């Protein structure tokens, strides 16, 4: 072989070059010897005697050190070249993979888009999971923080708010906490005046030591302290970072200055740090509770439960030990205060667990959903690659025959998968970044921490992991296919041997079954959620939310310091609102159903002994027209009238739920009730004048609770909601209402204006969010599944074209031939459906608690969804069957 | 005497006329320099290994005109580029050296 006849480097590609180091060294010595011989020949040709020439050359090369140096050098060259080769191969593989993908852009685009969708969805959902569940709370030593709650079997209370007096006793007497603080379970608003337009600020009320217990240091100024809890301290507040920046431009001079809030001067003690965020609370100002020290000894301080309590365990104290310490105090309090604490239990939960508890399951369900989606996508891409690998088996065989190593082919297949996965993954992360923003924007308020959902390093790591996992999953089948092919078979044109066809079919069938199973499981999960959501939607709330506008107001106590002033304001407001064109009727109420939680208390019925186990009732105050506005039916007795004034007989309405539970066999009209469990001479009695329909107060999924409704004229409150029933779109009334309120009191800011329809919709926000997301995932899953079924069936149909052609030539009808393929597809789909349904049964148990009146084995869902999948799959296999049966038989036979 | 760092350039130059084996390279340099630059075979082989490693040359066993085994070296495009840049830098070095040593 003449040098130059083989292109440089080809020997190495075909592994003809020397590879082992010893061989390389020997090769080097051979070359040295060959050179010496050449030189001897040259010297002889110059006229030297052979002996002399040999002696001359030996003198130069005889040194053993020379030979050793050449050997070492040759070995070093070989090992370094190996590294170079490896890198070159990698570059070649990647380049080859890239070119292959570019040559079939449709395939590459489909695969990358599929992967990007799945990886993007995974990235976005994981960013939420990471923000909610994995990131520790932004407080000092968060693992020592616990939520303390009360429970009471009498009221069906589980993890409820605590009474302040109990909170103080736990702190003083248990000895297991280094600090205990509280915050009110409802956030309020506060009107800022004296700085341009009046502004409504979101206010969260806390005990003075709240930030101390959390271990949060102010970014500027000083923190509130324990002393701020009580009303004898000067009025101070803390600003959130955002409020400080947005409302006051980050003005440092503001610290120590007074703001006018609800007409009172309140000094700014300090500003919270930028990263401070308490899950579920979005406040501009944090204000102390300012409890009266005198009041602390009164019975209401132990009876009213409205504080969420955060405790910090003493260092090194274990959770169980701390809980035992708490229980000792709880039992002592039961004995000590039988009137309020007789069945009042308490317990603790790690703070993080308590705060994210309700969000965890929906998030995990979403993560499971996108996980399934990813698997379906992988199956799809695997199928695409498998089809192509089968189509390229000639090329593969030629390369094998030319000496390309099997390992090299394997690597090349891997490189293709890696390039696909990485491009898909990169596109997926881009989609995911967009998805996190969508997720933040669409999430129901308070479900996810707003600032936390982002592509953190943990999320990127997860995305990379998911991408690599995807590459492995979708790469296994086509790669094994490529590497296992027997070159000789293919080249001898026996590529379509029975065994090869069978193997290709097996892979395709397995992919089809798993795709159907995964898509079905995903759709069944989504189907259950949709069923549950539709049922929830159809729940009668007990009032008519259509065409009702709700305007929430809160009169500042400093200017409205008497019942008369409060009543006068709301009476004027109601009168003026009713006079607006388009308003049918108007009323005020201290709360709206499905809105923020209403107050509740115990009660007793005159003439009956105190209840063995107390009872809880919600209570509200309304003006006379409330039931007309909300279209709540009157069932017995009468509604309120304007005659039910402060100096009249104390009257009350009860809802049907209360009448059913406590007046089952008697007429409640005329009976008297009190808000004391054990009434005494100071108790305040009210006479029941009517029974009204029950409204669902706390959510559509929860049955109505017993409720008392008192006339606003006899029991006024400064915070009320104006309700308007309009003839047309209620939202259109908002500007006119703002004008009325501004005229009545220019310093009053409106807390909120919402339609009752949106109040109702918001109460379902979490369910809707989860359902819509899962429905999206299921839709994409079905789409990918259909594409997958089509792909596999098209492949199988093509492989059976010859058989179909012969059958048709022998007189079979086209429909009979098509049926062969469709039956095959349907059979595989049924196997997939059975597998998927089994999978879904396990999953349905997990989401059971998220479902409303839908059994995990809901027959409607478990019949409708598989049927839909089956029909879709049959259609997807019928199309390729149709195409295959119509192809020209002679062409097919000749091609084979 | 061969200047340090010039052997690689000379080897590449020798190969720029076509594939050659080790002794042909030696001969070309020794003859061209009128024996001024004697080439040690070991040094030459090490230089060739170095160049092969850098992908400046590729090597393959072949047979000479006299039907004997020899390892032939071929210049690669990378080697050609390397030769060009080496030649330029060596020429300017030599010019500078000449100017300096010729200074009076």
PDB file of N, CA, C and O in Angstrom, chain A residues 570-592:
ATOM      1  N   UNK A 570     -74.110  54.361  57.906  1.00  0.00           N
ATOM      2  CA  UNK A 570     -74.542  53.244  57.068  1.00  0.00           C
ATOM      3  C   UNK A 570     -75.980  53.418  56.588  1.00  0.00           C
ATOM      4  O   UNK A 570     -76.325  52.995  55.486  1.00  0.00           O
ATOM      5  N   UNK A 571     -76.824  54.062  57.435  1.00  0.00           N
ATOM      6  CA  UNK A 571     -78.195  54.324  56.986  1.00  0.00           C
ATOM      7  C   UNK A 571     -78.187  55.263  55.785  1.00  0.00           C
ATOM      8  O   UNK A 571     -78.882  55.041  54.793  1.00  0.00           O
ATOM      9  N   UNK A 572     -77.355  56.302  55.874  1.00  0.00           N
ATOM     10  CA  UNK A 572     -77.263  57.256  54.762  1.00  0.00           C
ATOM     11  C   UNK A 572     -76.720  56.563  53.522  1.00  0.00           C
ATOM     12  O   UNK A 572     -77.234  56.746  52.405  1.00  0.00           O
ATOM     13  N   UNK A 573     -75.713  55.733  53.736  1.00  0.00           N
ATOM     14  CA  UNK A 573     -75.102  55.031  52.601  1.00  0.00           C
ATOM     15  C   UNK A 573     -76.126  54.122  51.920  1.00  0.00           C
ATOM     16  O   UNK A 573     -76.271  54.127  50.694  1.00  0.00           O
ATOM     17  N   UNK A 574     -76.846  53.359  52.731  1.00  0.00           N
ATOM     18  CA  UNK A 574     -77.833  52.432  52.189  1.00  0.00           C
ATOM     19  C   UNK A 574     -78.920  53.202  51.426  1.00  0.00           C
ATOM     20  O   UNK A 574     -79.328  52.798  50.329  1.00  0.00           O
ATOM     21  N   UNK A 575     -79.351  54.334  52.005  1.00  0.00           N
ATOM     22  CA  UNK A 575     -80.411  55.126  51.381  1.00  0.00           C
ATOM     23  C   UNK A 575     -79.941  55.667  50.038  1.00  0.00           C
ATOM     24  O   UNK A 575     -80.616  55.557  49.021  1.00  0.00           O
ATOM     25  N   UNK A 576     -78.738  56.237  50.036  1.00  0.00           N
ATOM     26  CA  UNK A 576     -78.237  56.836  48.791  1.00  0.00           C
ATOM     27  C   UNK A 576     -77.980  55.762  47.730  1.00  0.00           C
ATOM     28  O   UNK A 576     -78.225  55.973  46.545  1.00  0.00           O
ATOM     29  N   UNK A 577     -77.459  54.608  48.165  1.00  0.00           N
ATOM     30  CA  UNK A 577     -77.167  53.533  47.220  1.00  0.00           C
ATOM     31  C   UNK A 577     -78.459  53.022  46.585  1.00  0.00           C
ATOM     32  O   UNK A 577     -78.520  52.756  45.386  1.00  0.00           O
ATOM     33  N   UNK A 578     -79.492  52.924  47.414  1.00  0.00           N
ATOM     34  CA  UNK A 578     -80.765  52.416  46.909  1.00  0.00           C
ATOM     35  C   UNK A 578     -81.342  53.369  45.854  1.00  0.00           C
ATOM     36  O   UNK A 578     -82.045  52.938  44.942  1.00  0.00           O
ATOM     37  N   UNK A 579     -81.001  54.658  45.993  1.00  0.00           N
ATOM     38  CA  UNK A 579     -81.546  55.651  45.072  1.00  0.00           C
ATOM     39  C   UNK A 579     -80.793  55.678  43.743  1.00  0.00           C
ATOM     40  O   UNK A 579     -81.218  56.324  42.792  1.00  0.00           O
ATOM     41  N   UNK A 580     -79.666  54.975  43.672  1.00  0.00           N
ATOM     42  CA  UNK A 580     -78.902  54.966  42.413  1.00  0.00           C
ATOM     43  C   UNK A 580     -79.730  54.320  41.310  1.00  0.00           C
ATOM     44  O   UNK A 580     -80.394  53.304  41.549  1.00  0.00           O
ATOM     45  N   UNK A 581     -79.666  54.869  40.108  1.00  0.00           N
ATOM     46  CA  UNK A 581     -80.387  54.222  39.013  1.00  0.00           C
ATOM     47  C   UNK A 581     -79.803  52.831  38.752  1.00  0.00           C
ATOM     48  O   UNK A 581     -78.579  52.658  38.771  1.00  0.00           O
ATOM     49  N   UNK A 582     -80.667  51.871  38.552  1.00  0.00           N
ATOM     50  CA  UNK A 582     -80.204  50.511  38.284  1.00  0.00           C
ATOM     51  C   UNK A 582     -80.112  49.654  39.529  1.00  0.00           C
ATOM     52  O   UNK A 582     -79.943  48.443  39.431  1.00  0.00           O
ATOM     53  N   UNK A 583     -80.204  50.260  40.706  1.00  0.00           N
ATOM     54  CA  UNK A 583     -80.141  49.469  41.929  1.00  0.00           C
ATOM     55  C   UNK A 583     -81.551  49.053  42.320  1.00  0.00           C
ATOM     56  O   UNK A 583     -82.441  49.889  42.444  1.00  0.00           O
ATOM     57  N   UNK A 584     -81.760  47.751  42.492  1.00  0.00           N
ATOM     58  CA  UNK A 584     -83.083  47.281  42.880  1.00  0.00           C
ATOM     59  C   UNK A 584     -83.292  47.393  44.374  1.00  0.00           C
ATOM     60  O   UNK A 584     -84.311  47.847  44.855  1.00  0.00           O
ATOM     61  N   UNK A 585     -82.284  46.955  45.094  1.00  0.00           N
ATOM     62  CA  UNK A 585     -82.402  47.031  46.544  1.00  0.00           C
ATOM     63  C   UNK A 585     -80.997  46.976  47.142  1.00  0.00           C
ATOM     64  O   UNK A 585     -80.040  46.565  46.475  1.00  0.00           O
ATOM     65  N   UNK A 586     -80.870  47.416  48.397  1.00  0.00           N
ATOM     66  CA  UNK A 586     -79.556  47.462  49.034  1.00  0.00           C
ATOM     67  C   UNK A 586     -79.688  47.160  50.512  1.00  0.00           C
ATOM     68  O   UNK A 586     -80.758  47.324  51.094  1.00  0.00           O
ATOM     69  N   UNK A 587     -78.587  46.670  51.090  1.00  0.00           N
ATOM     70  CA  UNK A 587     -78.578  46.376  52.527  1.00  0.00           C
ATOM     71  C   UNK A 587     -77.132  46.353  52.983  1.00  0.00           C
ATOM     72  O   UNK A 587     -76.212  46.332  52.155  1.00  0.00           O
ATOM     73  N   UNK A 588     -76.915  46.373  54.302  1.00  0.00           N
ATOM     74  CA  UNK A 588     -75.559  46.184  54.795  1.00  0.00           C
ATOM     75  C   UNK A 588     -75.531  44.932  55.663  1.00  0.00           C
ATOM     76  O   UNK A 588     -76.538  44.557  56.258  1.00  0.00           O
ATOM     77  N   UNK A 589     -74.352  44.296  55.706  1.00  0.00           N
ATOM     78  CA  UNK A 589     -74.188  43.106  56.522  1.00  0.00           C
ATOM     79  C   UNK A 589     -72.766  43.091  57.057  1.00  0.00           C
ATOM     80  O   UNK A 589     -71.857  43.625  56.422  1.00  0.00           O
ATOM     81  N   UNK A 590     -72.578  42.482  58.228  1.00  0.00           N
ATOM     82  CA  UNK A 590     -71.239  42.482  58.817  1.00  0.00           C
ATOM     83  C   UNK A 590     -70.335  41.447  58.162  1.00  0.00           C
ATOM     84  O   UNK A 590     -69.155  41.360  58.486  1.00  0.00           O
ATOM     85  N   UNK A 591     -70.879  40.663  57.238  1.00  0.00           N
ATOM     86  CA  UNK A 591     -70.053  39.696  56.544  1.00  0.00           C
ATOM     87  C   UNK A 591     -70.849  39.080  55.423  1.00  0.00           C
ATOM     88  O   UNK A 591     -72.075  39.176  55.413  1.00  0.00           O
ATOM     89  N   UNK A 592     -70.149  38.491  54.472  1.00  0.00           N
ATOM     90  CA  UNK A 592     -70.858  37.834  53.379  1.00  0.00           C
ATOM     91  C   UNK A 592     -70.481  36.364  53.370  1.00  0.00           C
ATOM     92  O   UNK A 592     -69.368  36.006  53.747  1.00  0.00           O
TER      93      UNK A 592
END
